[in-house]
Coordinates of C-alpha atoms in Angstrom, one line a residue:
Chain V
X1 CA -83.4 -60.9 128.3
X2 CA -83.2 -62.5 131.9
X3 CA -81.2 -60.8 134.0
X4 CA -78.5 -62.5 134.2
X5 CA -78.0 -63.0 130.6
X6 CA -77.6 -58.9 131.6
X7 CA -74.5 -59.0 133.4
X8 CA -73.2 -61.8 130.6
X9 CA -73.4 -59.9 128.5
X10 CA -72.4 -56.1 130.4
X11 CA -69.4 -57.8 131.2
X12 CA -68.7 -58.4 128.0
X13 CA -69.2 -54.8 126.5
X14 CA -67.3 -53.2 129.7
X15 CA -64.7 -55.6 129.3
X16 CA -64.5 -54.7 125.5
X17 CA -64.2 -50.9 126.6
X18 CA -61.4 -51.4 128.4
X19 CA -59.6 -54.1 125.6
X20 CA -59.9 -50.3 123.8
X21 CA -59.0 -47.8 125.9
X22 CA -55.7 -50.0 126.6
X23 CA -55.1 -50.4 122.5
X24 CA -55.4 -46.6 122.7
X25 CA -53.0 -46.5 125.6
X26 CA -50.8 -47.7 124.4
X27 CA -50.5 -45.8 120.8
X28 CA -47.7 -43.7 122.4
X29 CA -45.3 -46.1 124.0
X30 CA -43.3 -43.4 125.5
X31 CA -45.7 -41.3 126.4
X32 CA -46.5 -44.0 128.8
X33 CA -43.4 -45.0 130.3
X34 CA -42.6 -41.8 131.3
X35 CA -45.8 -41.5 132.3
X36 CA -46.0 -44.8 134.9
X37 CA -42.4 -43.9 136.0
X38 CA -43.6 -40.3 137.2
X39 CA -46.2 -41.4 138.5
X40 CA -43.7 -43.6 140.4
X41 CA -41.2 -41.5 141.6
X42 CA -44.1 -39.4 143.0
X43 CA -45.7 -41.4 145.2
X44 CA -42.4 -43.2 145.9
X45 CA -41.3 -39.9 147.9
X46 CA -44.2 -40.7 150.1
X47 CA -42.8 -44.1 150.8
X48 CA -38.9 -42.2 151.2
X49 CA -41.0 -39.9 154.2
X50 CA -42.2 -42.3 156.1
X51 CA -38.6 -44.5 155.7
X52 CA -37.5 -40.9 156.6
X53 CA -39.2 -40.1 160.4
X54 CA -39.1 -44.1 161.0
X55 CA -35.1 -44.1 161.3
X56 CA -35.4 -40.8 162.8
X57 CA -37.9 -41.8 165.5
X58 CA -38.0 -45.3 165.9
X59 CA -41.6 -45.9 166.1
X60 CA -45.1 -44.0 165.2
X61 CA -47.6 -44.6 167.8
X62 CA -46.8 -48.4 168.5
X63 CA -46.2 -49.3 165.7
X64 CA -43.4 -50.1 164.1
X65 CA -42.1 -48.7 160.4
X66 CA -43.4 -53.0 158.9
X67 CA -46.3 -52.7 160.8
X68 CA -47.5 -49.2 159.6
X69 CA -45.8 -49.8 155.9
X70 CA -48.1 -52.9 155.9
X71 CA -51.3 -50.9 156.3
X72 CA -49.3 -48.2 154.4
X73 CA -49.0 -50.6 150.9
X74 CA -52.8 -51.9 151.0
X75 CA -54.3 -48.3 150.5
X76 CA -51.8 -47.7 148.5
X77 CA -52.0 -50.4 146.4
X78 CA -56.1 -49.3 147.3
X79 CA -56.4 -46.4 145.8
X80 CA -54.2 -46.6 142.4
X81 CA -56.7 -49.1 141.1
X82 CA -60.0 -47.0 142.3
X83 CA -58.1 -44.8 140.9
X84 CA -58.5 -46.1 137.5
X85 CA -61.4 -47.9 137.5
X86 CA -63.4 -44.3 137.6
X87 CA -61.7 -42.3 135.5
X88 CA -64.3 -41.8 133.6
X89 CA -66.1 -40.1 136.4
X90 CA -63.3 -37.6 136.3
X91 CA -64.7 -36.5 132.8
X92 CA -68.3 -36.5 133.6
X93 CA -67.8 -32.1 133.9
X94 CA -66.5 -31.9 130.1
X95 CA -68.9 -34.6 129.3
X96 CA -72.1 -33.3 131.1
X97 CA -70.1 -29.1 129.6
X98 CA -70.2 -30.5 125.9
X99 CA -73.5 -32.1 125.9
X100 CA -71.4 -35.5 125.1
X101 CA -72.9 -37.3 128.0
X102 CA -76.4 -37.4 126.0
X103 CA -74.5 -39.7 123.8
X104 CA -73.9 -42.5 126.6
X105 CA -77.2 -42.1 127.3
X106 CA -78.6 -43.7 124.4
X107 CA -77.0 -45.7 124.3
X108 CA -78.7 -49.2 125.3
X109 CA -76.1 -49.7 128.1
X110 CA -76.0 -48.1 131.8
X111 CA -74.5 -45.3 131.5
X112 CA -72.5 -46.2 134.8
X113 CA -71.0 -48.9 132.9
X114 CA -70.2 -46.6 130.2
X115 CA -68.0 -44.7 132.2
X116 CA -66.2 -47.6 134.0
X117 CA -65.1 -48.0 130.4
X118 CA -63.9 -45.4 129.3
X119 CA -60.5 -45.9 130.1
X120 CA -58.8 -48.2 132.3
X121 CA -55.6 -45.9 133.3
X122 CA -52.8 -47.8 133.0
X123 CA -50.2 -45.4 134.2
X124 CA -51.4 -45.4 137.3
X125 CA -49.1 -49.0 137.7
X126 CA -47.0 -46.6 138.6
X127 CA -48.7 -45.9 142.3
X128 CA -49.8 -49.8 142.2
X129 CA -46.4 -50.2 141.9
X130 CA -45.6 -47.3 145.1
X131 CA -48.3 -49.9 147.1
X132 CA -46.5 -53.4 146.5
X133 CA -43.1 -51.6 147.3
X134 CA -44.5 -50.8 150.5
X135 CA -46.1 -53.8 151.1
X136 CA -43.0 -56.3 150.5
X137 CA -40.9 -54.0 152.4
X138 CA -43.3 -54.7 154.9
X139 CA -44.1 -58.4 154.4
X140 CA -40.2 -58.8 154.5
X141 CA -39.5 -57.0 158.1
X142 CA -42.9 -58.7 159.5
X143 CA -41.0 -62.0 158.5
X144 CA -38.0 -62.2 160.3
X145 CA -40.4 -60.8 163.7
X146 CA -42.4 -63.9 163.7
X147 CA -44.4 -62.8 166.5
X148 CA -45.7 -59.6 164.9
X149 CA -48.8 -61.1 163.5
X150 CA -51.4 -61.7 166.0
X151 CA -52.2 -65.3 165.0
X152 CA -50.0 -67.5 163.3
X153 CA -52.0 -70.5 161.5
X154 CA -50.0 -73.0 163.3
X155 CA -51.5 -71.8 167.2
X156 CA -54.7 -70.2 166.0
X157 CA -55.6 -71.1 162.6
X158 CA -59.1 -69.6 162.2
X159 CA -58.0 -66.6 163.6
X160 CA -55.1 -66.5 160.8
X161 CA -57.9 -67.5 158.7
X162 CA -60.1 -65.2 159.6
X163 CA -57.0 -62.0 159.5
X164 CA -56.4 -63.3 156.4
X165 CA -60.4 -63.4 155.1
X166 CA -60.7 -59.9 156.4
X167 CA -58.0 -58.3 154.7
X168 CA -58.9 -59.8 151.7
X169 CA -62.5 -57.6 151.9
X170 CA -61.2 -55.1 153.8
X171 CA -58.6 -54.3 150.6
X172 CA -61.4 -54.4 147.6
X173 CA -63.7 -52.7 150.3
X174 CA -61.0 -49.9 149.9
X175 CA -61.2 -50.2 146.3
X176 CA -64.9 -49.7 146.2
X177 CA -65.1 -46.6 149.0
X178 CA -61.9 -45.2 146.9
X179 CA -64.3 -45.2 143.5
X180 CA -67.6 -44.0 145.4
X181 CA -66.3 -41.1 146.8
X182 CA -65.3 -40.7 142.8
X183 CA -68.3 -41.5 141.9
X184 CA -70.0 -38.5 143.9
X185 CA -67.8 -36.7 142.3
X186 CA -69.7 -37.3 139.0
X187 CA -73.1 -37.7 141.2
X188 CA -72.4 -33.4 141.6
X189 CA -71.1 -32.7 138.1
X190 CA -75.2 -33.1 137.6
X191 CA -75.7 -29.6 140.4
X192 CA -72.7 -28.2 139.8
X193 CA -71.5 -28.9 135.6
X194 CA -68.2 -27.9 137.3
X195 CA -67.7 -31.6 139.7
X196 CA -67.0 -31.2 143.2
X197 CA -63.3 -30.3 143.5
X198 CA -63.6 -29.8 147.2
X199 CA -64.1 -33.8 147.2
X200 CA -60.9 -34.3 146.4
X201 CA -60.2 -33.0 149.6
X202 CA -61.7 -37.0 151.0
X203 CA -60.5 -38.3 147.6
X204 CA -56.9 -37.6 148.4
X205 CA -57.0 -36.8 151.5
X206 CA -58.6 -39.6 152.4
X207 CA -55.6 -42.6 151.2
X208 CA -53.3 -39.8 152.3
X209 CA -54.6 -39.9 155.9
X210 CA -55.8 -44.0 155.7
X211 CA -51.6 -44.8 155.2
X212 CA -51.6 -44.3 158.8
X213 CA -52.8 -46.0 162.0
X214 CA -56.4 -43.7 162.3
X215 CA -55.0 -43.3 166.0
X216 CA -52.2 -40.6 164.4
X217 CA -55.5 -38.1 164.6
X218 CA -57.9 -36.3 166.3
X219 CA -61.0 -38.1 167.9
X220 CA -63.0 -36.6 165.4
X221 CA -61.3 -36.8 162.2
X222 CA -61.4 -41.1 163.7
X223 CA -65.0 -40.7 163.6
X224 CA -65.0 -38.9 160.2
X225 CA -63.1 -41.9 158.7
X226 CA -64.3 -44.5 160.7
X227 CA -68.0 -43.2 160.4
X228 CA -69.1 -40.9 157.4
X229 CA -66.3 -42.3 154.9
X230 CA -65.3 -45.3 155.9
X231 CA -61.3 -45.6 154.5
X232 CA -60.2 -46.3 157.6
X233 CA -62.9 -48.5 158.8
X234 CA -62.3 -50.4 156.0
X235 CA -58.8 -51.4 155.8
X236 CA -57.0 -50.6 159.5
X237 CA -59.4 -52.3 161.3
X238 CA -58.5 -55.2 160.1
X239 CA -54.9 -54.4 159.8
X240 CA -55.5 -53.9 163.9
X241 CA -57.4 -57.0 164.3
X242 CA -54.3 -59.2 161.6
X243 CA -51.8 -56.6 164.0
X244 CA -53.2 -57.7 167.2
X245 CA -53.5 -53.9 167.4
X246 CA -55.9 -52.9 170.1
X247 CA -58.2 -50.6 167.2
X248 CA -61.5 -49.4 168.6
X249 CA -60.2 -49.2 172.0
X250 CA -63.2 -50.9 173.9
X251 CA -64.5 -52.9 170.8
X252 CA -64.1 -57.2 170.9
X253 CA -60.8 -57.8 168.8
X254 CA -63.4 -60.6 166.3
X255 CA -65.6 -57.1 165.2
X256 CA -62.4 -55.5 164.1
X257 CA -62.1 -58.1 161.4
X258 CA -65.8 -56.4 160.3
X259 CA -64.3 -53.8 159.2
X260 CA -64.9 -53.9 156.2
X261 CA -68.6 -54.5 155.8
X262 CA -68.9 -50.4 156.1
X263 CA -68.4 -50.1 152.5
X264 CA -71.1 -51.8 151.2
X265 CA -73.5 -48.3 152.6
X266 CA -71.8 -46.5 151.2
X267 CA -71.7 -48.0 147.9
X268 CA -75.4 -48.0 148.3
X269 CA -75.0 -44.0 149.3
X270 CA -73.0 -42.7 146.5
X271 CA -75.4 -44.4 144.0
X272 CA -78.4 -42.6 145.9
X273 CA -76.8 -39.4 144.8
X274 CA -75.8 -40.8 141.6
X275 CA -79.6 -42.0 141.1
X276 CA -80.9 -38.8 142.0
X277 CA -78.4 -36.2 140.0
X278 CA -79.1 -38.4 136.9
X279 CA -83.2 -37.7 137.5
X280 CA -82.4 -34.1 137.5
X281 CA -80.0 -33.8 134.7
X282 CA -81.4 -31.5 131.3
X283 CA -78.7 -31.5 129.3
X284 CA -77.4 -28.4 128.3
X285 CA -74.5 -28.5 125.8
X286 CA -74.1 -29.0 121.7
Chain F
X1 CA -39.6 -2.8 130.9
X2 CA -43.3 -1.9 129.4
X3 CA -44.4 -4.6 127.7
X4 CA -43.5 -6.7 130.8
X5 CA -45.4 -5.9 132.8
X6 CA -48.7 -5.6 130.4
X7 CA -47.6 -9.1 129.5
X8 CA -47.3 -9.9 133.8
X9 CA -51.2 -7.4 134.2
X10 CA -52.7 -9.6 131.5
X11 CA -51.9 -12.9 133.3
X12 CA -52.5 -11.9 136.4
X13 CA -56.6 -11.5 135.5
X14 CA -56.9 -14.2 132.7
X15 CA -55.7 -16.0 136.4
X16 CA -58.0 -13.7 139.0
X17 CA -60.7 -15.1 136.6
X18 CA -60.7 -18.2 138.2
X19 CA -61.0 -17.6 141.6
X20 CA -63.8 -20.6 142.0
X21 CA -61.4 -22.9 140.9
X22 CA -58.8 -21.3 143.7
X23 CA -61.2 -21.8 146.5
X24 CA -61.6 -25.6 145.8
X25 CA -58.1 -26.1 145.6
X26 CA -58.2 -24.3 148.8
X27 CA -60.0 -27.2 150.9
X28 CA -57.9 -29.8 149.5
X29 CA -55.2 -28.3 150.6
X30 CA -56.3 -27.2 154.1
X31 CA -57.5 -31.1 154.4
X32 CA -54.1 -31.7 153.5
X33 CA -52.6 -29.7 155.4
X34 CA -54.8 -31.0 158.9
X35 CA -53.6 -34.3 158.4
X36 CA -50.1 -33.3 157.5
X37 CA -49.9 -32.0 161.0
X38 CA -51.9 -34.3 163.1
X39 CA -49.2 -37.3 161.5
X40 CA -46.6 -35.1 162.4
X41 CA -47.9 -34.5 165.7
X42 CA -48.1 -38.4 166.2
X43 CA -44.6 -38.5 164.7
X44 CA -43.5 -36.4 167.4
X45 CA -45.5 -37.8 170.2
X46 CA -44.1 -41.7 169.7
X47 CA -41.3 -42.6 172.1
X48 CA -37.9 -43.1 171.0
X49 CA -34.8 -42.0 168.2
X50 CA -33.5 -38.4 168.1
X51 CA -34.9 -35.5 169.2
X52 CA -36.1 -33.1 166.6
X53 CA -34.7 -30.6 165.7
X54 CA -37.8 -28.1 165.5
X55 CA -40.6 -28.0 167.8
X56 CA -43.7 -28.5 167.3
X57 CA -44.9 -25.6 166.7
X58 CA -42.2 -24.4 164.3
X59 CA -43.5 -28.2 162.3
X60 CA -46.9 -26.9 162.6
X61 CA -45.9 -23.4 161.2
X62 CA -43.1 -24.8 158.3
X63 CA -46.5 -27.2 156.9
X64 CA -49.2 -24.8 157.2
X65 CA -46.8 -22.3 155.5
X66 CA -46.4 -25.3 152.8
X67 CA -49.9 -25.6 151.8
X68 CA -50.3 -22.2 152.2
X69 CA -48.6 -21.0 149.2
X70 CA -48.6 -24.9 147.8
X71 CA -49.6 -23.7 143.9
X72 CA -46.6 -20.6 144.1
X73 CA -44.0 -24.2 143.5
X74 CA -42.9 -25.2 140.3
X75 CA -44.4 -28.1 140.1
X76 CA -46.1 -28.2 136.2
X77 CA -45.0 -26.3 133.2
X78 CA -47.3 -23.6 133.0
X79 CA -49.8 -24.5 130.9
X80 CA -50.3 -21.6 128.7
X81 CA -46.8 -22.3 127.6
X82 CA -47.4 -25.8 126.6
X83 CA -51.2 -24.2 124.5
X84 CA -48.4 -22.5 122.7
X85 CA -46.4 -24.9 122.1
X86 CA -49.0 -27.5 120.9
X87 CA -50.8 -24.9 118.8
X88 CA -48.4 -23.2 116.9
X89 CA -48.6 -20.4 118.0
X90 CA -46.0 -19.5 119.2
X91 CA -44.8 -18.4 116.6
X92 CA -46.4 -15.5 117.0
X93 CA -44.8 -14.9 120.5
X94 CA -41.1 -15.8 118.5
X95 CA -42.1 -12.6 116.0
X96 CA -42.8 -10.2 118.9
X97 CA -39.4 -7.7 119.4
X98 CA -39.3 -8.8 122.8
X99 CA -37.2 -11.4 124.7
X100 CA -39.0 -15.1 125.1
X101 CA -37.4 -15.9 128.6
X102 CA -38.4 -13.1 129.6
X103 CA -41.8 -13.0 128.7
X104 CA -42.3 -16.1 129.3
X105 CA -40.4 -15.7 132.6
X106 CA -43.1 -12.0 133.7
X107 CA -46.2 -14.3 132.0
X108 CA -45.5 -17.3 134.6
X109 CA -44.3 -15.6 137.5
X110 CA -48.0 -13.7 137.4
X111 CA -49.6 -16.8 136.8
X112 CA -47.9 -18.4 139.7
X113 CA -48.0 -15.1 142.3
X114 CA -52.4 -14.6 141.0
X115 CA -53.1 -18.3 142.0
X116 CA -50.6 -18.6 145.0
X117 CA -51.8 -15.1 146.7
X118 CA -55.1 -15.8 145.8
X119 CA -54.9 -19.2 147.5
X120 CA -53.0 -18.8 150.7
X121 CA -54.3 -16.0 152.6
X122 CA -58.2 -18.5 152.9
X123 CA -55.5 -21.0 153.9
X124 CA -53.2 -19.0 156.0
X125 CA -56.8 -17.5 158.2
X126 CA -58.1 -20.5 158.8
X127 CA -54.7 -22.4 160.5
X128 CA -54.2 -19.3 162.2
X129 CA -56.3 -17.6 163.8
X130 CA -59.7 -20.9 163.0
X131 CA -58.1 -23.6 164.7
X132 CA -56.6 -21.7 167.5
X133 CA -60.5 -20.9 168.3
X134 CA -61.6 -24.0 167.6
X135 CA -58.9 -25.6 170.7
X136 CA -56.1 -27.2 168.7
X137 CA -54.3 -24.4 169.3
X138 CA -51.8 -27.4 168.9
X139 CA -52.2 -28.1 165.5
X140 CA -52.3 -24.1 164.6
X141 CA -50.0 -21.5 162.2
X142 CA -47.9 -19.6 165.3
X143 CA -47.7 -15.6 164.9
X144 CA -43.8 -15.0 163.3
X145 CA -41.4 -15.2 165.5
X146 CA -41.1 -11.4 165.3
X147 CA -40.8 -9.0 162.9
X148 CA -37.5 -9.5 161.7
X149 CA -38.8 -13.4 161.1
X150 CA -40.8 -12.4 159.5
X151 CA -40.1 -9.3 156.9
X152 CA -37.3 -11.7 155.9
X153 CA -40.2 -14.4 155.5
X154 CA -41.1 -12.0 153.0
X155 CA -38.5 -11.2 151.2
X156 CA -37.2 -14.8 151.0
X157 CA -40.9 -16.1 149.8
X158 CA -40.3 -12.8 146.9
X159 CA -37.2 -14.8 145.9
X160 CA -39.1 -18.0 145.6
X161 CA -41.6 -17.0 142.9
X162 CA -39.0 -15.6 141.1
X163 CA -36.8 -18.9 141.1
X164 CA -40.2 -20.8 140.9
X165 CA -40.6 -18.9 137.7
X166 CA -37.3 -20.0 136.0
X167 CA -38.1 -22.9 137.5
X168 CA -41.4 -23.2 135.3
X169 CA -40.3 -21.8 132.0
X170 CA -37.0 -24.6 132.3
X171 CA -40.0 -27.2 132.6
X172 CA -42.3 -25.8 130.9
X173 CA -39.1 -26.0 127.2
X174 CA -39.5 -29.9 127.6
X175 CA -42.8 -29.7 125.7
X176 CA -41.5 -29.0 122.3
X177 CA -40.3 -32.0 121.8
X178 CA -42.6 -34.0 124.0
X179 CA -46.2 -34.5 122.6
X180 CA -47.2 -35.4 125.9
X181 CA -44.1 -34.5 128.9
X182 CA -46.5 -35.2 131.6
X183 CA -44.0 -38.7 132.6
X184 CA -40.8 -36.1 133.2
X185 CA -43.9 -33.2 135.1
X186 CA -44.2 -35.8 137.0
X187 CA -40.9 -37.4 138.2
X188 CA -39.8 -32.8 138.5
X189 CA -42.7 -32.8 140.6
X190 CA -41.3 -35.7 142.8
X191 CA -38.2 -34.2 143.7
X192 CA -39.5 -30.3 143.7
X193 CA -41.4 -32.0 146.5
X194 CA -39.6 -33.6 148.7
X195 CA -35.9 -31.6 148.1
X196 CA -38.5 -28.3 149.2
X197 CA -39.6 -29.6 152.8
X198 CA -43.2 -30.9 150.8
X199 CA -43.4 -34.2 151.9
X200 CA -41.2 -34.0 154.9
X201 CA -40.1 -31.2 156.9
X202 CA -36.9 -30.8 155.6
X203 CA -34.8 -30.1 159.1
X204 CA -36.4 -33.5 160.3
X205 CA -34.2 -35.9 157.3
X206 CA -30.8 -37.0 158.4
X207 CA -27.5 -38.6 157.0
X208 CA -26.5 -38.2 152.8
X209 CA -30.7 -37.5 151.7
X210 CA -30.4 -34.0 154.6
X211 CA -26.9 -33.4 152.9
X212 CA -28.2 -33.6 149.5
X213 CA -31.2 -31.7 150.0
X214 CA -29.2 -29.1 151.6
X215 CA -27.5 -28.8 148.5
X216 CA -30.4 -28.0 146.1
X217 CA -31.8 -25.5 144.6
X218 CA -35.5 -26.7 146.1
X219 CA -35.2 -26.2 149.9
X220 CA -34.8 -22.4 149.2
X221 CA -38.5 -22.7 147.7
X222 CA -40.3 -23.2 150.8
X223 CA -38.0 -24.7 153.3
X224 CA -35.7 -21.8 153.3
X225 CA -37.7 -19.2 154.0
X226 CA -40.7 -21.2 156.1
X227 CA -37.8 -22.3 158.6
X228 CA -37.5 -18.7 159.0
X229 CA -41.4 -17.5 159.6
X230 CA -41.3 -19.5 162.5
X231 CA -37.7 -18.5 164.0
X232 CA -36.3 -21.9 163.3
X233 CA -33.3 -20.2 161.8
X234 CA -32.0 -17.2 163.4
X235 CA -32.6 -14.3 161.2
X236 CA -28.5 -13.3 161.2
X237 CA -28.6 -16.2 159.1
X238 CA -31.1 -14.7 156.4
X239 CA -27.7 -13.4 154.1
X240 CA -26.6 -16.9 153.1
X241 CA -29.9 -17.7 152.5
X242 CA -30.3 -15.2 150.2
X243 CA -27.3 -15.0 148.7
X244 CA -27.6 -19.5 148.4
X245 CA -30.9 -18.0 146.3
X246 CA -29.7 -15.8 144.5
X247 CA -27.0 -17.7 142.7
X248 CA -29.4 -20.5 142.2
X249 CA -31.5 -17.9 140.5
X250 CA -28.4 -16.7 138.2
X251 CA -27.8 -19.8 137.7
X252 CA -31.1 -20.9 136.9
X253 CA -32.4 -18.2 134.9
X254 CA -28.7 -18.4 132.5
X255 CA -29.9 -21.9 132.9
X256 CA -33.1 -21.8 131.1
X257 CA -32.4 -19.1 128.5
X258 CA -29.1 -21.8 127.4
X259 CA -32.4 -24.4 127.2
X260 CA -34.6 -22.1 125.1
X261 CA -32.6 -21.5 122.9
X262 CA -31.0 -24.6 121.8
X263 CA -34.6 -25.8 121.4
X264 CA -35.6 -23.0 119.6
X265 CA -32.4 -23.4 116.7
X266 CA -34.3 -26.3 115.1
X267 CA -37.9 -25.6 116.2
X268 CA -40.5 -26.6 113.3
X269 CA -43.4 -24.4 114.2
X270 CA -46.7 -27.2 114.6
X271 CA -50.3 -26.3 114.0
X272 CA -52.9 -24.4 112.4

């Protein structure tokens, strides 16, 4: 099988696995609908909290409600997507403990792909809907104040196009960074069996942190989310570029648009950790 | 009384065994608290808007206490009760010559107390002692406003634990009817999170939503005791706060008993 056919085969298999998982989840309809509603409720209170604080304080460090909700919406759409595709990584602890991970290893398909295919978690639509709500509110508000974007397609079409491309790439990169974090946590399962729950501080904490402008945090935390776990770099910087915010003082504006690239080394780091873990994996279950 | 004490002790011992899991959860709690307190600091530093009713230091206390006692809030149904109901072992509990409600109440209380007790010490130590020494005095948990403020906090927190246990038992009873009560649980968790003040400190809310929050019982779980700690509510108001808790505790316990008995009336035990 040449490389291209291999890819096509893998994608087809992934599609099959996802279809199966969707079918399984749709077996318990009422339970599923309630779970979606629950996920929506638990996340929408966060946005409600943001709205309440805007009504008290007026603005957030120079960011308007529209601008903050724009960033918050993007992050809160990216995170549930990553969360939905990464369910298999979540169950690694159990797979390793029970020895069921061995079954993945003997199948003629990459174990990572099989983990991705274990479940596409439908109930994450609840949080996704919350992110879309925030993003929608932001877009309506931004459309009403025409100068809130730094570039307009009429004046500077190239810069506006760059902003759109950078934001789209930033969204994908944000999904990638969160997925990489789930992947890293799964990689630790080979060592700790339990999985490293402490990584949750980075996944859920990163999601919480990236929803607000990075300028809110002390320098060391900003640096952390720009360079170490780049959830800030991939989405905050493009948002700054589009909204005409300084981002990182001293850097030229165009460089902010390149933020999404930070997802690439981070994904490679996750892959390296996973391979290192897999190499030392010794089945302990049965 | 003795069998209930034994149930309490047995559960406490089981929960205590999961110290490692508690330590991992703590790490996340510290991160959340850190991020939240910085976000609020930025809000306080933003120009315009109505002046905040609490000082930043009082708000920092509020946030850190919220993270420290996070596990005591009635987020989720008791997993042990869920397993009892799912496996059908609830039948065995029904055979005991004990009041089922109080048996479950004591077990749940032990679970809530020990799991939050395991977590809170390290979080309080980090926020209260480590942060000021790392040069972040503004973000740190301040000491209680005084000995009497601390006493009020302790009494109200003890009441909050009882309220949390009674809410948790009521929430657990939803498991009788649903294959998976995850949806109802999440909706309830959202309500608890918002109206206890964990999402946004309640004093920072405005308008009708603040009025609603003031009437609901959830603020007695966190918001009320936390504000006594920092002196945001004067000690003189403690009796009123205590009576508010007592009234709600009585109402929720009575309601929970009725709800449990309704569930048991036509219970079909599943499982083998």
